[in-house]
Short mmCIF file of C-alpha atoms in Angstrom, two decimals:
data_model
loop_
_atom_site.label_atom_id
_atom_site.label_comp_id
_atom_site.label_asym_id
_atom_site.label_seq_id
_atom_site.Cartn_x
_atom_site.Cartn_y
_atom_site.Cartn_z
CA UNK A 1376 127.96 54.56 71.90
CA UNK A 1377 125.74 54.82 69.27
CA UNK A 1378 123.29 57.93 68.02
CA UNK A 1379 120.47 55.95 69.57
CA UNK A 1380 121.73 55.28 72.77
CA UNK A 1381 122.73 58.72 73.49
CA UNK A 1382 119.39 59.93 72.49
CA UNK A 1383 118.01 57.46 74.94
CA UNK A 1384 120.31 58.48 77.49
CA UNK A 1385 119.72 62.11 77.02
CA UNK A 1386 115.77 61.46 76.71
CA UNK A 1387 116.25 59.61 80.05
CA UNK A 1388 118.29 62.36 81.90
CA UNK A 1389 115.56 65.03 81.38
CA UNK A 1390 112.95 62.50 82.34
CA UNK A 1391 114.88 62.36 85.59
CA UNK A 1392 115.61 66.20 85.39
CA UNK A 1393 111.35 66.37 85.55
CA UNK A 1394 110.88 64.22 88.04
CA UNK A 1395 113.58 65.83 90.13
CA UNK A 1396 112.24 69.37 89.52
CA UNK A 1397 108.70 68.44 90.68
CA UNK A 1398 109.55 66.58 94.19
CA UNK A 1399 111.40 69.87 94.71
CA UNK A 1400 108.05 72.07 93.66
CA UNK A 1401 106.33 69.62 96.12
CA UNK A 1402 108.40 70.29 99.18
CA UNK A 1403 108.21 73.95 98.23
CA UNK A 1404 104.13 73.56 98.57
CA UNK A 1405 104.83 71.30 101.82
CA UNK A 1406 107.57 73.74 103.43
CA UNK A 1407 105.31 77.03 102.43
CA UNK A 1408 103.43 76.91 105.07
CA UNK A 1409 104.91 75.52 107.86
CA UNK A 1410 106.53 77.82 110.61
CA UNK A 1411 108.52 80.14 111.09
CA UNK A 1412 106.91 82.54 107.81
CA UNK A 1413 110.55 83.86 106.54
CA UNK A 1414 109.33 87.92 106.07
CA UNK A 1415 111.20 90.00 106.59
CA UNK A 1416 113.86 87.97 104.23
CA UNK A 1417 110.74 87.90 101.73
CA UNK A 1418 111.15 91.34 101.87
CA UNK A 1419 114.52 91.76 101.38
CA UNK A 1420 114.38 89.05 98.17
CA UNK A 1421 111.48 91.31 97.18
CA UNK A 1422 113.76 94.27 96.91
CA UNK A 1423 116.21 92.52 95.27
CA UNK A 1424 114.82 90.83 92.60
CA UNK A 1425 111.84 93.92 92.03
CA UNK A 1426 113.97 97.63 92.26
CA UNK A 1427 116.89 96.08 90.60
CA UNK A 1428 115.71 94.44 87.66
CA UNK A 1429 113.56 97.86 87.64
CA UNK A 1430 115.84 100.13 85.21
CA UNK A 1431 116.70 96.83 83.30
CA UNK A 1432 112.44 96.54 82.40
CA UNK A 1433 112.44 99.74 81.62
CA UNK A 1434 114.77 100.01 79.57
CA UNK A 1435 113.72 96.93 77.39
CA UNK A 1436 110.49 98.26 77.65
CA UNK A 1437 111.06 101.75 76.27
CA UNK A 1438 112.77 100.02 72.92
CA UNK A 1439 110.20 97.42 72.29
CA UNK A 1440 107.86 100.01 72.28
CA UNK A 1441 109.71 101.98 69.99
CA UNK A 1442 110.93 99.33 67.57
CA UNK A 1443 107.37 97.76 67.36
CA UNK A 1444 105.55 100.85 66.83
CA UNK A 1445 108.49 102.03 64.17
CA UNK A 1446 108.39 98.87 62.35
CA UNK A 1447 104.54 98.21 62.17
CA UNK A 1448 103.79 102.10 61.11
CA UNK A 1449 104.55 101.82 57.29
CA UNK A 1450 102.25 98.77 56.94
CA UNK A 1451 99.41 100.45 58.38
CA UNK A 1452 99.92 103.71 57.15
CA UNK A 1453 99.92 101.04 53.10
CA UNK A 1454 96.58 100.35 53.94
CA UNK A 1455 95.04 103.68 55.98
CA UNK A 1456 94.92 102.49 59.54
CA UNK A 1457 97.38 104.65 61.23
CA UNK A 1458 94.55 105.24 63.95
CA UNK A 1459 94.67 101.44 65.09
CA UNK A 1460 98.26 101.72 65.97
CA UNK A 1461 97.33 102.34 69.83
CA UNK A 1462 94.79 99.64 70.01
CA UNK A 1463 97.08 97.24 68.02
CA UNK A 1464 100.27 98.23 70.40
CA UNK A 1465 98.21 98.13 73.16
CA UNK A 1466 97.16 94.70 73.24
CA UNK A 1467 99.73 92.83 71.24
CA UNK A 1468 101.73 94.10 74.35
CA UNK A 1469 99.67 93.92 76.89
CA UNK A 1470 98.68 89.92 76.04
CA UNK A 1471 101.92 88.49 74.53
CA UNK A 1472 104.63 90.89 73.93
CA UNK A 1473 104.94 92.30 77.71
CA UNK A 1474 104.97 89.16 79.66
CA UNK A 1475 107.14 86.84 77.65
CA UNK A 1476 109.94 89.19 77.44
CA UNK A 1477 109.72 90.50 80.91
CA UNK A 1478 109.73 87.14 81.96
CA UNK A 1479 112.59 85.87 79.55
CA UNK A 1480 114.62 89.22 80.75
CA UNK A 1481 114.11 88.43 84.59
CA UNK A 1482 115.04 84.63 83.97
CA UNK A 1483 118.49 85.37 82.56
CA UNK A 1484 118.49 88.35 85.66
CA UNK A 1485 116.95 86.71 89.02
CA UNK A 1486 117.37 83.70 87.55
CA UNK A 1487 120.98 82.88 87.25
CA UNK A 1488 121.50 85.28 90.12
CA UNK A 1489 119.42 82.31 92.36
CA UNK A 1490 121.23 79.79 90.74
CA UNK A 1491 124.72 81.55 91.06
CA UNK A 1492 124.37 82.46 94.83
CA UNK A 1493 122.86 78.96 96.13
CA UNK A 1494 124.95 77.07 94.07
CA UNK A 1495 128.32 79.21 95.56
CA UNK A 1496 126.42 78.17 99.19
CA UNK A 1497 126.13 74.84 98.35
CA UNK A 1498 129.58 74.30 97.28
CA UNK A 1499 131.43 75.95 100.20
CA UNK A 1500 128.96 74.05 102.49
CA UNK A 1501 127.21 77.00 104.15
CA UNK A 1502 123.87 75.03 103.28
CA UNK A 1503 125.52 72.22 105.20
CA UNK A 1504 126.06 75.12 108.12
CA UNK A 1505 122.71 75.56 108.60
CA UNK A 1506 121.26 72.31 108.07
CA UNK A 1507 123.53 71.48 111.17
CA UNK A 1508 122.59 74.86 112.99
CA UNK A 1509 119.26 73.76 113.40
CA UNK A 1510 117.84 76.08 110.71
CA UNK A 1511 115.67 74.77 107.37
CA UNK A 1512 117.76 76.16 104.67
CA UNK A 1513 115.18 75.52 102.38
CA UNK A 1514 112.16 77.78 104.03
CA UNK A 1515 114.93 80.62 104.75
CA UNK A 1516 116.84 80.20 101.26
CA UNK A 1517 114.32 78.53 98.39
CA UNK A 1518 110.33 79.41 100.07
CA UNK A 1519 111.46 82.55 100.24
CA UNK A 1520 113.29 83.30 96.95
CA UNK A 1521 110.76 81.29 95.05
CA UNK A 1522 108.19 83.28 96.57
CA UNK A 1523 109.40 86.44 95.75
CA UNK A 1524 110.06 86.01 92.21
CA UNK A 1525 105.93 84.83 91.88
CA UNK A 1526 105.06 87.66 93.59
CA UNK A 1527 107.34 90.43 92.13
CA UNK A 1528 107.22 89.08 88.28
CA UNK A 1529 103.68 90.97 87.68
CA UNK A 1530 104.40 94.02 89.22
CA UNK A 1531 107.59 94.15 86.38
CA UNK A 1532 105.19 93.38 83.81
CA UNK A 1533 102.82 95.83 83.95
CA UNK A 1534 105.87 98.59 84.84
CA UNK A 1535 107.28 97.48 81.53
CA UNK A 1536 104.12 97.53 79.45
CA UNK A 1537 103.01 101.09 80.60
CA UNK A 1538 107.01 102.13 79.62
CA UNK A 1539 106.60 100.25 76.10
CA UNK A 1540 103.09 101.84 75.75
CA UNK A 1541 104.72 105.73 76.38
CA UNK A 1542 107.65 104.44 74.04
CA UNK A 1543 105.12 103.92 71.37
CA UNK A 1544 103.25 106.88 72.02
CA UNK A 1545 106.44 109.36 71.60
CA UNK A 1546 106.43 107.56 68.54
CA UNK A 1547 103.25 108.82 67.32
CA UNK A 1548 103.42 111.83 68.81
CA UNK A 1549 106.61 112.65 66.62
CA UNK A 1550 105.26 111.16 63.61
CA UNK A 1551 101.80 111.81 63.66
CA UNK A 1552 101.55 114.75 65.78
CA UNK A 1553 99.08 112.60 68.20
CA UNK A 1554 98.40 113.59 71.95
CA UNK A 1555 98.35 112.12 74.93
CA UNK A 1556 95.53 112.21 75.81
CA UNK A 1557 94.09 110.72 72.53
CA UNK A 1558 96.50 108.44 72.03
CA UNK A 1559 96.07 106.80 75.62
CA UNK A 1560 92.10 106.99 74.97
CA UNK A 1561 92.62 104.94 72.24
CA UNK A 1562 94.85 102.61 74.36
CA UNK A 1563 92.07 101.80 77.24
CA UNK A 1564 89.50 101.74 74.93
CA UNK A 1565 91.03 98.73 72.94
CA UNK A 1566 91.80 96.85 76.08
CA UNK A 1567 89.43 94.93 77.57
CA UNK A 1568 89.31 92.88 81.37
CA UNK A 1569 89.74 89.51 79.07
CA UNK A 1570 92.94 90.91 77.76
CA UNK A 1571 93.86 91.73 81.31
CA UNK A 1572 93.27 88.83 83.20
CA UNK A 1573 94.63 85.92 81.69
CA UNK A 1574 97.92 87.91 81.01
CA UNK A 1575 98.07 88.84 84.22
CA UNK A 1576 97.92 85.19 85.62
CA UNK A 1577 100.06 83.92 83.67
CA UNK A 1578 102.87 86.51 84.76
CA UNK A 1579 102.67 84.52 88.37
CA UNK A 1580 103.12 81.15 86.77
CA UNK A 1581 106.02 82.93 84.80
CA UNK A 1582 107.44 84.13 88.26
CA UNK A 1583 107.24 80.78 90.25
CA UNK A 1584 109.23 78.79 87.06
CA UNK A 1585 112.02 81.32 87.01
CA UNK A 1586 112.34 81.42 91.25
CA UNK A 1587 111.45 77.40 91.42
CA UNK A 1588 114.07 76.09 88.71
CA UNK A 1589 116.50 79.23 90.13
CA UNK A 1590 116.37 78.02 93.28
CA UNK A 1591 116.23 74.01 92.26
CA UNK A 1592 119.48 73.90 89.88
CA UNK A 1593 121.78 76.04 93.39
CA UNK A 1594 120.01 74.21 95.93
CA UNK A 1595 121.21 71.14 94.22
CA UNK A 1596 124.64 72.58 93.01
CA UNK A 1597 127.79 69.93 92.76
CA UNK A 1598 131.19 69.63 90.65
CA UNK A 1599 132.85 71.96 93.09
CA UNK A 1600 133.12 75.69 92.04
CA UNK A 1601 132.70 74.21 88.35
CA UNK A 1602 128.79 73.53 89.19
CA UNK A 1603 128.13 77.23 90.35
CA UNK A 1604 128.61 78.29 86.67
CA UNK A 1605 126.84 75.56 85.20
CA UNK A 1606 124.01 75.86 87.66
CA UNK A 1607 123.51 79.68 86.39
CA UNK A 1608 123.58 78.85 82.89
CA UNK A 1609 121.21 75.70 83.19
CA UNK A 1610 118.66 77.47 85.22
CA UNK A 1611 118.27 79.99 82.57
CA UNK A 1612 118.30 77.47 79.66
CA UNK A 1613 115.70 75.53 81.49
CA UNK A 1614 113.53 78.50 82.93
CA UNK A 1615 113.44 80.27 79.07
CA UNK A 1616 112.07 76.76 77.66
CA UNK A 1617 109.37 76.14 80.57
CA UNK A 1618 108.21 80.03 79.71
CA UNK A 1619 107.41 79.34 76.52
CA UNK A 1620 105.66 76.44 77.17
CA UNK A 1621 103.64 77.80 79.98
CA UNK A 1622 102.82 80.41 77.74
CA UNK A 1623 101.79 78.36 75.17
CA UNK A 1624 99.50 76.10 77.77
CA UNK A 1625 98.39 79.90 79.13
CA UNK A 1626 97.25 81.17 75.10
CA UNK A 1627 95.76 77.17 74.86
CA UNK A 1628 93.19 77.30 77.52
CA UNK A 1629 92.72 81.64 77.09
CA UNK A 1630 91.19 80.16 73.55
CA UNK A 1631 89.39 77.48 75.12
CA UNK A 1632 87.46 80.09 77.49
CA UNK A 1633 86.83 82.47 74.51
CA UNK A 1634 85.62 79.87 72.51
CA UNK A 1635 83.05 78.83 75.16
#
């Protein structure tokens, strides 16, 4: 087989891949709302994928905030605008920084953890079990995951912007002798509802790609115990590209509404 073909081939495959992908997001939209409502496992997924990717947030969080305010210091401080550093930290994180890696963090966390754990049920045929049982495995297993991750995604945004934003600040307090309280005036005062929005709804379009193509490369799972691995690597291979474009589409149309 030629270069050509394969590129065809390949270029075909992810066409199919696509149109796969969205007749699963359209069940998801069809199955949301039909009874039973799945809460109390929403809850459960809620805890899962939120208080333990917690400490893992935070920790990124802390360092980005350190590393970006350590690196950008000795530029500003070249050309005598040390003072901007909270309003420059502040919304560089708050509008790109924040989100993307949150979201790029959680894909390769909840992410391959969906893909891992519905993939393992679809192999040893406990999907089968309940499809049999009289249950919808997809409202109990997918709605609910899928859900969850849309839901929870924000809250671990803003949780690891305000721990990037302290980062920076013991930054400037050690190197600049800067307070709290003037550093985080300068923070809010920078920041504007424009800044906050569109960042904001973005974060639950980042949440629904990471749950959605979680959930669709388990619920789909095959090759035997084989699949389960390739599953978890392929949903976060696939998530991390659709986040960057989604963000991309988000910063396209943010422009488009400033502009106007």
């Amino acid at each position: 087989m030629d270069t050509f073909s394969k590129i065809r081939e390949l270029f075909k495959a992810f066409l199919l891949e696509i149109g796969e992908l969205s007749y699963f997001a359209g069940r998801f939209f069809q199955e949301t709302f039909k009874r039973p409502m799945e809460f109390k496992e929403f809850l459960r997924q809620c805890f899962n994928m939120g208080n333990r990717s917690l400490l893992l947030v935070a920790v990124t969080g802390f360092i980005i905030g350190l590393v970006f305010t350590l690196q950008s210091r000795p530029t500003l401080q070249e050309f005598g605008a040390v003072s901007w550093m909270p309003s420059m930290v502040s919304i560089s994180l708050i509008r790109e920084i924040g989100p993307i890696i949150t979201a790029l963090i959680c894909a390769g966390r909840i992410g391959s953890g969906i893909g891992a754990e519905l993939g393992s049920m679809r192999v040893t045929e406990q999907i089968d079990a309940m499809e049999v049982s009289g249950t919808n495995p997809f409202k109990y297993l997918v709605v609910t995951r899928v859900l969850a991750t849309t839901f929870m995604l924000p809250v671990l945004v803003f949780f690891g912007d305000a721990i990037a934003i302290f980062g920076s600040f013991l930054v400037e307090n050690i190197k600049g002798n800067v307070s709290f309280l003037l550093y985080y005036n300068k923070v809010f005062d920078a920041l504007e509802f424009g800044d906050l929005i569109p960042a904001t709804i973005k974060t639950f379009f980042f949440g629904f790609a990471i749950g959605l193509v979680g959930c669709f490369k388990g619920y789909n799972c095959k090759k035997g115990t084989a699949g389960v691995g390739l599953a978890a690597n392929s949903a976060v291979v696939f998530t991390s590209m659709l986040l960057f474009i989604i963000d991309f589409i988000a910063v396209f149309v943010t422009d488009i509404f400033y502009d106007l």
